[in-house]
GROMACS .gro file of N, CA and C in nm:
model
  426
    1MET      N    1  -3.803   1.250  -4.720
    1MET     CA    2  -3.727   1.334  -4.641
    1MET      C    3  -3.619   1.259  -4.549
    2ALA      N    4  -3.492   1.325  -4.552
    2ALA     CA    5  -3.391   1.255  -4.489
    2ALA      C    6  -3.362   1.336  -4.357
    3SER      N    7  -3.313   1.250  -4.236
    3SER     CA    8  -3.323   1.315  -4.131
    3SER      C    9  -3.166   1.366  -4.123
    4ASP      N   10  -3.164   1.482  -4.012
    4ASP     CA   11  -3.011   1.530  -4.000
    4ASP      C   12  -2.916   1.441  -3.913
    5ASP      N   13  -2.977   1.307  -3.848
    5ASP     CA   14  -2.894   1.236  -3.780
    5ASP      C   15  -2.809   1.115  -3.876
    6GLU      N   16  -2.859   1.115  -3.994
    6GLU     CA   17  -2.823   1.021  -4.100
    6GLU      C   18  -2.708   1.068  -4.163
    7PRO      N   19  -2.594   1.005  -4.191
    7PRO     CA   20  -2.466   1.050  -4.268
    7PRO      C   21  -2.537   1.074  -4.417
    8THR      N   22  -2.468   1.169  -4.482
    8THR     CA   23  -2.521   1.176  -4.595
    8THR      C   24  -2.419   1.141  -4.689
    9THR      N   25  -2.292   1.103  -4.670
    9THR     CA   26  -2.180   1.083  -4.737
    9THR      C   27  -2.099   0.958  -4.649
   10LYS      N   28  -2.025   0.886  -4.697
   10LYS     CA   29  -1.931   0.777  -4.632
   10LYS      C   30  -1.806   0.862  -4.617
   11PRO      N   31  -1.735   0.816  -4.522
   11PRO     CA   32  -1.602   0.889  -4.490
   11PRO      C   33  -1.511   0.844  -4.612
   12SER      N   34  -1.444   0.924  -4.627
   12SER     CA   35  -1.343   0.909  -4.744
   12SER      C   36  -1.213   0.825  -4.716
   13PHE      N   37  -1.144   0.782  -4.811
   13PHE     CA   38  -1.055   0.675  -4.778
   13PHE      C   39  -0.938   0.734  -4.686
   14ARG      N   40  -0.907   0.876  -4.734
   14ARG     CA   41  -0.807   0.963  -4.642
   14ARG      C   42  -0.858   0.952  -4.487
   15ASP      N   43  -0.969   0.962  -4.470
   15ASP     CA   44  -1.050   0.979  -4.300
   15ASP      C   45  -1.014   0.833  -4.238
   16THR      N   46  -1.046   0.755  -4.337
   16THR     CA   47  -1.052   0.618  -4.276
   16THR      C   48  -0.884   0.569  -4.278
   17MET      N   49  -0.763   0.606  -4.327
   17MET     CA   50  -0.669   0.565  -4.310
   17MET      C   51  -0.620   0.670  -4.208
   18THR      N   52  -0.648   0.793  -4.180
   18THR     CA   53  -0.589   0.858  -4.083
   18THR      C   54  -0.634   0.784  -3.944
   19ALA      N   55  -0.773   0.758  -3.925
   19ALA     CA   56  -0.824   0.698  -3.825
   19ALA      C   57  -0.729   0.580  -3.777
   20GLY      N   58  -0.698   0.479  -3.884
   20GLY     CA   59  -0.624   0.367  -3.864
   20GLY      C   60  -0.497   0.372  -3.800
   21LEU      N   61  -0.455   0.487  -3.860
   21LEU     CA   62  -0.305   0.542  -3.832
   21LEU      C   63  -0.285   0.577  -3.698
   22VAL      N   64  -0.404   0.675  -3.649
   22VAL     CA   65  -0.414   0.703  -3.508
   22VAL      C   66  -0.424   0.602  -3.412
   23GLN      N   67  -0.549   0.509  -3.447
   23GLN     CA   68  -0.556   0.379  -3.371
   23GLN      C   69  -0.411   0.322  -3.346
   24LYS      N   70  -0.358   0.301  -3.438
   24LYS     CA   71  -0.228   0.229  -3.443
   24LYS      C   72  -0.123   0.276  -3.353
   25ALA      N   73  -0.112   0.409  -3.361
   25ALA     CA   74  -0.011   0.484  -3.291
   25ALA      C   75  -0.053   0.510  -3.146
   26LEU      N   76  -0.170   0.491  -3.124
   26LEU     CA   77  -0.210   0.521  -2.953
   26LEU      C   78  -0.227   0.373  -2.892
   27GLU      N   79  -0.222   0.260  -2.971
   27GLU     CA   80  -0.226   0.117  -2.922
   27GLU      C   81  -0.101   0.113  -2.809
   28PRO      N   82   0.010   0.114  -2.842
   28PRO     CA   83   0.103   0.100  -2.749
   28PRO      C   84   0.101   0.190  -2.620
   29VAL      N   85   0.049   0.328  -2.648
   29VAL     CA   86   0.038   0.411  -2.533
   29VAL      C   87  -0.076   0.354  -2.426
   30ILE      N   88  -0.193   0.293  -2.486
   30ILE     CA   89  -0.304   0.250  -2.393
   30ILE      C   90  -0.238   0.143  -2.346
   31ARG      N   91  -0.188   0.041  -2.403
   31ARG     CA   92  -0.125  -0.063  -2.366
   31ARG      C   93  -0.019  -0.055  -2.213
   32ALA      N   94   0.072   0.071  -2.241
   32ALA     CA   95   0.150   0.107  -2.136
   32ALA      C   96   0.057   0.154  -2.040
   33VAL      N   97  -0.022   0.221  -2.034
   33VAL     CA   98  -0.138   0.284  -1.942
   33VAL      C   99  -0.186   0.177  -1.855
   34ARG      N  100  -0.247   0.079  -1.937
   34ARG     CA  101  -0.305  -0.042  -1.858
   34ARG      C  102  -0.202  -0.103  -1.791
   35GLU      N  103  -0.086  -0.142  -1.830
   35GLU     CA  104   0.015  -0.224  -1.751
   35GLU      C  105   0.060  -0.122  -1.618
   36GLU      N  106   0.082  -0.018  -1.645
   36GLU     CA  107   0.124   0.085  -1.528
   36GLU      C  108  -0.004   0.083  -1.424
   37VAL      N  109  -0.119   0.060  -1.477
   37VAL     CA  110  -0.241   0.064  -1.373
   37VAL      C  111  -0.232  -0.066  -1.301
   38ALA      N  112  -0.224  -0.150  -1.373
   38ALA     CA  113  -0.217  -0.287  -1.315
   38ALA      C  114  -0.128  -0.315  -1.221
   39ALA      N  115   0.001  -0.246  -1.238
   39ALA     CA  116   0.101  -0.257  -1.155
   39ALA      C  117   0.087  -0.181  -1.020
   40ALA      N  118   0.021  -0.058  -1.046
   40ALA     CA  119  -0.007   0.006  -0.956
   40ALA      C  120  -0.096  -0.058  -0.839
   41ARG      N  121  -0.194  -0.128  -0.905
   41ARG     CA  122  -0.291  -0.196  -0.809
   41ARG      C  123  -0.262  -0.314  -0.724
   42GLN      N  124  -0.158  -0.345  -0.813
   42GLN     CA  125  -0.096  -0.473  -0.729
   42GLN      C  126  -0.001  -0.420  -0.634
   43GLU      N  127   0.071  -0.314  -0.648
   43GLU     CA  128   0.163  -0.269  -0.553
   43GLU      C  129   0.081  -0.205  -0.429
   44VAL      N  130  -0.031  -0.152  -0.445
   44VAL     CA  131  -0.135  -0.085  -0.357
   44VAL      C  132  -0.176  -0.210  -0.264
   45LYS      N  133  -0.214  -0.313  -0.327
   45LYS     CA  134  -0.261  -0.440  -0.260
   45LYS      C  135  -0.152  -0.493  -0.178
   46ASP      N  136  -0.022  -0.497  -0.211
   46ASP     CA  137   0.067  -0.559  -0.131
   46ASP      C  138   0.091  -0.460  -0.014
   47ARG      N  139   0.087  -0.341  -0.033
   47ARG     CA  140   0.115  -0.242   0.084
   47ARG      C  141   0.001  -0.250   0.165
   48VAL      N  142  -0.120  -0.270   0.145
   48VAL     CA  143  -0.239  -0.273   0.222
   48VAL      C  144  -0.199  -0.396   0.323
   49GLY      N  145  -0.186  -0.506   0.226
   49GLY     CA  146  -0.144  -0.646   0.313
   49GLY      C  147  -0.056  -0.625   0.427
   50GLY      N  148   0.051  -0.531   0.427
   50GLY     CA  149   0.146  -0.516   0.517
   50GLY      C  150   0.079  -0.447   0.605
   51ALA      N  151   0.009  -0.332   0.576
   51ALA     CA  152  -0.046  -0.258   0.702
   51ALA      C  153  -0.160  -0.343   0.779
   52ARG      N  154  -0.222  -0.422   0.697
   52ARG     CA  155  -0.337  -0.531   0.779
   52ARG      C  156  -0.258  -0.588   0.885
   53THR      N  157  -0.117  -0.664   0.847
   53THR     CA  158  -0.050  -0.713   0.931
   53THR      C  159   0.002  -0.657   1.054
   54GLY      N  160   0.018  -0.534   1.032
   54GLY     CA  161   0.069  -0.434   1.122
   54GLY      C  162  -0.044  -0.403   1.213
   55LEU      N  163  -0.163  -0.375   1.164
   55LEU     CA  164  -0.279  -0.345   1.267
   55LEU      C  165  -0.342  -0.459   1.362
   56VAL      N  166  -0.296  -0.574   1.286
   56VAL     CA  167  -0.320  -0.695   1.383
   56VAL      C  168  -0.243  -0.706   1.491
   57LEU      N  169  -0.120  -0.689   1.476
   57LEU     CA  170   0.011  -0.697   1.556
   57LEU      C  171  -0.019  -0.583   1.684
   58VAL      N  172  -0.076  -0.465   1.638
   58VAL     CA  173  -0.083  -0.353   1.721
   58VAL      C  174  -0.234  -0.381   1.789
   59GLY      N  175  -0.329  -0.457   1.743
   59GLY     CA  176  -0.419  -0.481   1.798
   59GLY      C  177  -0.393  -0.584   1.950
   60ALA      N  178  -0.312  -0.671   1.883
   60ALA     CA  179  -0.236  -0.779   1.989
   60ALA      C  180  -0.171  -0.714   2.097
   61ALA      N  181  -0.106  -0.580   2.059
   61ALA     CA  182  -0.009  -0.527   2.148
   61ALA      C  183  -0.114  -0.458   2.254
   62VAL      N  184  -0.227  -0.413   2.213
   62VAL     CA  185  -0.318  -0.340   2.295
   62VAL      C  186  -0.367  -0.435   2.388
   63GLY      N  187  -0.421  -0.555   2.340
   63GLY     CA  188  -0.450  -0.650   2.441
   63GLY      C  189  -0.356  -0.689   2.540
   64ALA      N  190  -0.233  -0.698   2.504
   64ALA     CA  191  -0.127  -0.737   2.582
   64ALA      C  192  -0.115  -0.618   2.692
   65ALA      N  193  -0.114  -0.502   2.639
   65ALA     CA  194  -0.100  -0.396   2.734
   65ALA      C  195  -0.220  -0.388   2.823
   66LEU      N  196  -0.344  -0.423   2.796
   66LEU     CA  197  -0.451  -0.423   2.898
   66LEU      C  198  -0.416  -0.518   3.008
   67THR      N  199  -0.388  -0.633   2.945
   67THR     CA  200  -0.326  -0.738   3.041
   67THR      C  201  -0.219  -0.711   3.149
   68THR      N  202  -0.122  -0.640   3.080
   68THR     CA  203  -0.014  -0.585   3.184
   68THR      C  204  -0.058  -0.477   3.274
   69SER      N  205  -0.159  -0.421   3.237
   69SER     CA  206  -0.214  -0.303   3.343
   69SER      C  207  -0.284  -0.395   3.449
   70VAL      N  208  -0.359  -0.475   3.404
   70VAL     CA  209  -0.416  -0.562   3.498
   70VAL      C  210  -0.320  -0.624   3.617
   71LEU      N  211  -0.222  -0.669   3.554
   71LEU     CA  212  -0.106  -0.763   3.624
   71LEU      C  213  -0.033  -0.648   3.735
   72LEU      N  214  -0.006  -0.534   3.672
   72LEU     CA  215   0.061  -0.420   3.740
   72LEU      C  216  -0.046  -0.401   3.860
   73ALA      N  217  -0.163  -0.373   3.845
   73ALA     CA  218  -0.249  -0.373   3.968
   73ALA      C  219  -0.231  -0.486   4.056
   74GLY      N  220  -0.245  -0.608   4.026
   74GLY     CA  221  -0.218  -0.723   4.112
   74GLY      C  222  -0.071  -0.733   4.172
   75PHE      N  223   0.010  -0.666   4.075
   75PHE     CA  224   0.158  -0.650   4.139
   75PHE      C  225   0.158  -0.554   4.261
   76ALA      N  226   0.105  -0.468   4.249
   76ALA     CA  227   0.105  -0.343   4.343
   76ALA      C  228   0.010  -0.405   4.463
   77VAL      N  229  -0.097  -0.453   4.440
   77VAL     CA  230  -0.154  -0.529   4.576
   77VAL      C  231  -0.069  -0.613   4.632
   78ALA      N  232   0.014  -0.728   4.554
   78ALA     CA  233   0.060  -0.833   4.628
   78ALA      C  234   0.186  -0.744   4.711
   79ALA      N  235   0.270  -0.657   4.639
   79ALA     CA  236   0.365  -0.570   4.714
   79ALA      C  237   0.324  -0.502   4.827
   80LEU      N  238   0.213  -0.444   4.837
   80LEU     CA  239   0.141  -0.397   4.950
   80LEU      C  240   0.135  -0.479   5.071
   81ALA      N  241   0.090  -0.611   5.021
   81ALA     CA  242   0.045  -0.702   5.132
   81ALA      C  243   0.179  -0.779   5.177
   82LEU      N  244   0.276  -0.747   5.108
   82LEU     CA  245   0.427  -0.792   5.153
   82LEU      C  246   0.408  -0.967   5.151
   83ALA      N  247   0.344  -1.027   5.050
   83ALA     CA  248   0.354  -1.167   5.081
   83ALA      C  249   0.466  -1.195   4.965
   84LEU      N  250   0.579  -1.232   4.982
   84LEU     CA  251   0.686  -1.250   4.906
   84LEU      C  252   0.657  -1.362   4.794
   85PRO      N  253   0.620  -1.469   4.813
   85PRO     CA  254   0.582  -1.556   4.683
   85PRO      C  255   0.489  -1.530   4.591
   86LEU      N  256   0.369  -1.435   4.660
   86LEU     CA  257   0.268  -1.397   4.579
   86LEU      C  258   0.299  -1.257   4.492
   87TRP      N  259   0.392  -1.168   4.546
   87TRP     CA  260   0.411  -1.086   4.444
   87TRP      C  261   0.541  -1.118   4.363
   88ALA      N  262   0.633  -1.200   4.413
   88ALA     CA  263   0.740  -1.257   4.333
   88ALA      C  264   0.662  -1.324   4.179
   89ALA      N  265   0.580  -1.393   4.200
   89ALA     CA  266   0.512  -1.451   4.082
   89ALA      C  267   0.427  -1.371   3.999
   90THR      N  268   0.358  -1.268   4.090
   90THR     CA  269   0.319  -1.164   3.995
   90THR      C  270   0.433  -1.079   3.914
   91GLY      N  271   0.527  -1.057   3.984
   91GLY     CA  272   0.650  -0.969   3.918
   91GLY      C  273   0.696  -1.033   3.786
   92ILE      N  274   0.719  -1.164   3.804
   92ILE     CA  275   0.776  -1.258   3.692
   92ILE      C  276   0.672  -1.243   3.595
   93VAL      N  277   0.548  -1.264   3.605
   93VAL     CA  278   0.445  -1.274   3.482
   93VAL      C  279   0.448  -1.124   3.420
   94PHE      N  280   0.442  -1.018   3.518
   94PHE     CA  281   0.423  -0.883   3.476
   94PHE      C  282   0.533  -0.871   3.381
   95VAL      N  283   0.669  -0.892   3.399
   95VAL     CA  284   0.780  -0.866   3.332
   95VAL      C  285   0.789  -0.928   3.203
   96VAL      N  286   0.715  -1.090   3.199
   96VAL     CA  287   0.711  -1.155   3.066
   96VAL      C  288   0.623  -1.073   2.982
   97PHE      N  289   0.471  -1.039   3.044
   97PHE     CA  290   0.403  -0.964   2.953
   97PHE      C  291   0.426  -0.827   2.907
   98ALA      N  292   0.529  -0.752   2.989
   98ALA     CA  293   0.557  -0.614   2.960
   98ALA      C  294   0.670  -0.634   2.824
   99VAL      N  295   0.724  -0.736   2.827
   99VAL     CA  296   0.849  -0.765   2.721
   99VAL      C  297   0.752  -0.793   2.590
  100VAL      N  298   0.656  -0.896   2.598
  100VAL     CA  299   0.550  -0.942   2.482
  100VAL      C  300   0.484  -0.811   2.420
  101THR      N  301   0.441  -0.731   2.517
  101THR     CA  302   0.381  -0.615   2.474
  101THR      C  303   0.469  -0.527   2.393
  102ALA      N  304   0.586  -0.487   2.439
  102ALA     CA  305   0.686  -0.403   2.383
  102ALA      C  306   0.716  -0.469   2.248
  103VAL      N  307   0.764  -0.602   2.240
  103VAL     CA  308   0.790  -0.661   2.109
  103VAL      C  309   0.666  -0.633   2.009
  104LEU      N  310   0.537  -0.694   2.039
  104LEU     CA  311   0.444  -0.664   1.973
  104LEU      C  312   0.416  -0.534   1.903
  105GLY      N  313   0.426  -0.408   2.011
  105GLY     CA  314   0.418  -0.284   1.951
  105GLY      C  315   0.496  -0.247   1.839
  106VAL      N  316   0.641  -0.266   1.893
  106VAL     CA  317   0.751  -0.227   1.796
  106VAL      C  318   0.728  -0.285   1.651
  107VAL      N  319   0.687  -0.415   1.636
  107VAL     CA  320   0.676  -0.473   1.524
  107VAL      C  321   0.558  -0.426   1.461
  108GLY      N  322   0.444  -0.400   1.514
  108GLY     CA  323   0.323  -0.337   1.482
  108GLY      C  324   0.337  -0.234   1.422
  109VAL      N  325   0.421  -0.134   1.471
  109VAL     CA  326   0.416   0.021   1.451
  109VAL      C  327   0.510   0.008   1.310
  110ARG      N  328   0.616  -0.051   1.292
  110ARG     CA  329   0.705  -0.083   1.178
  110ARG      C  330   0.612  -0.128   1.072
  111GLY      N  331   0.520  -0.203   1.074
  111GLY     CA  332   0.430  -0.252   0.989
  111GLY      C  333   0.340  -0.167   0.931
  112LEU      N  334   0.310  -0.088   1.004
  112LEU     CA  335   0.219   0.018   0.982
  112LEU      C  336   0.279   0.132   0.903
  113ARG      N  337   0.397   0.161   0.933
  113ARG     CA  338   0.513   0.258   0.864
  113ARG      C  339   0.512   0.211   0.722
  114ARG      N  340   0.555   0.079   0.692
  114ARG     CA  341   0.575   0.029   0.576
  114ARG      C  342   0.447   0.042   0.472
  115GLY      N  343   0.333   0.019   0.543
  115GLY     CA  344   0.230   0.025   0.446
  115GLY      C  345   0.125   0.134   0.444
  116VAL      N  346   0.146   0.246   0.502
  116VAL     CA  347   0.064   0.363   0.517
  116VAL      C  348   0.138   0.485   0.494
  117PRO      N  349   0.104   0.552   0.379
  117PRO     CA  350   0.005   0.525   0.307
  117PRO      C  351   0.023   0.446   0.185
  118PRO      N  352  -0.064   0.367   0.152
  118PRO     CA  353  -0.046   0.277   0.023
  118PRO      C  354  -0.028   0.334  -0.096
  119VAL      N  355   0.085   0.398  -0.099
  119VAL     CA  356   0.129   0.466  -0.254
  119VAL      C  357   0.212   0.375  -0.322
  120PRO      N  358   0.190   0.349  -0.460
  120PRO     CA  359   0.271   0.240  -0.520
  120PRO      C  360   0.400   0.331  -0.585
  121LYS      N  361   0.505   0.363  -0.494
  121LYS     CA  362   0.622   0.414  -0.529
  121LYS      C  363   0.685   0.359  -0.648
  122ASP      N  364   0.682   0.227  -0.632
  122ASP     CA  365   0.781   0.151  -0.749
  122ASP      C  366   0.707   0.185  -0.872
  123THR      N  367   0.590   0.160  -0.890
  123THR     CA  368   0.513   0.197  -1.025
  123THR      C  369   0.521   0.346  -1.063
  124LEU      N  370   0.519   0.432  -0.972
  124LEU     CA  371   0.528   0.578  -1.018
  124LEU      C  372   0.652   0.614  -1.040
  125ARG      N  373   0.772   0.545  -0.979
  125ARG     CA  374   0.904   0.557  -1.015
  125ARG      C  375   0.916   0.514  -1.163
  126SER      N  376   0.868   0.353  -1.205
  126SER     CA  377   0.887   0.333  -1.338
  126SER      C  378   0.807   0.415  -1.443
  127ALA      N  379   0.683   0.449  -1.395
  127ALA     CA  380   0.617   0.526  -1.499
  127ALA      C  381   0.673   0.679  -1.531
  128ARG      N  382   0.766   0.717  -1.444
  128ARG     CA  383   0.820   0.852  -1.449
  128ARG      C  384   0.954   0.819  -1.581
  129GLU      N  385   1.001   0.706  -1.524
  129GLU     CA  386   1.124   0.677  -1.638
  129GLU      C  387   1.084   0.639  -1.777
  130ARG      N  388   0.958   0.583  -1.782
  130ARG     CA  389   0.916   0.565  -1.904
  130ARG      C  390   0.869   0.687  -1.984
  131LEU      N  391   0.810   0.785  -1.900
  131LEU     CA  392   0.789   0.883  -1.974
  131LEU      C  393   0.902   0.995  -2.019
  132THR      N  394   0.988   0.999  -1.927
  132THR     CA  395   1.114   1.089  -1.954
  132THR      C  396   1.238   0.993  -1.954
  133PRO      N  397   1.262   0.914  -2.052
  133PRO     CA  398   1.378   0.826  -2.042
  133PRO      C  399   1.515   0.907  -2.060
  134GLY      N  400   1.509   1.003  -2.127
  134GLY     CA  401   1.631   1.082  -2.150
  134GLY      C  402   1.680   1.160  -1.992
  135ASP      N  403   1.601   1.180  -1.921
  135ASP     CA  404   1.621   1.245  -1.787
  135ASP      C  405   1.666   1.149  -1.710
  136ALA      N  406   1.667   1.029  -1.727
  136ALA     CA  407   1.695   0.922  -1.626
  136ALA      C  408   1.849   0.904  -1.614
  137ASP      N  409   1.916   0.945  -1.750
  137ASP     CA  410   2.060   0.918  -1.796
  137ASP      C  411   2.125   1.055  -1.727
  138ALA      N  412   2.079   1.156  -1.727
  138ALA     CA  413   2.120   1.292  -1.670
  138ALA      C  414   2.160   1.289  -1.523
  139SER      N  415   2.271   1.334  -1.473
  139SER     CA  416   2.286   1.342  -1.346
  139SER      C  417   2.209   1.452  -1.275
  140PRO      N  418   2.168   1.405  -1.140
  140PRO     CA  419   2.087   1.468  -1.069
  140PRO      C  420   2.115   1.627  -1.016
  141GLY      N  421   2.244   1.633  -1.020
  141GLY     CA  422   2.283   1.790  -1.011
  141GLY      C  423   2.282   1.867  -1.126
  142ALA      N  424   2.241   1.806  -1.217
  142ALA     CA  425   2.261   1.894  -1.365
  142ALA      C  426   2.156   1.984  -1.385
   0.00000   0.00000   0.00000
């Protein structure tokens, strides 16, 4: 007794040839998709690295801001005590820390804007150009 799972006949020559032709036709498409996925992964990895740097700088800016707040409190106490050398020294240190805080904050926020969200824009643009090569030559207003 033959089971229903076993094939009763071999595939025809025509079926074998058709399968081979389909496989050969799909090979470049599969390769292109794999290349685009690899490029997208790399681009996202690069953007996340930029965001990581921005987060570290923002963390440093937060630390400097906390230090600045403590120094501001010290400055206010020294100014109220009217001890000129003490408040002058505190004021100078306060200004230095405030500038450092501002620079770290600005650079950190710029880094975050570059890396978030981590969308592979270059890869998406190249994939669109591959999929619609005729449209790339047309003018945008048309």
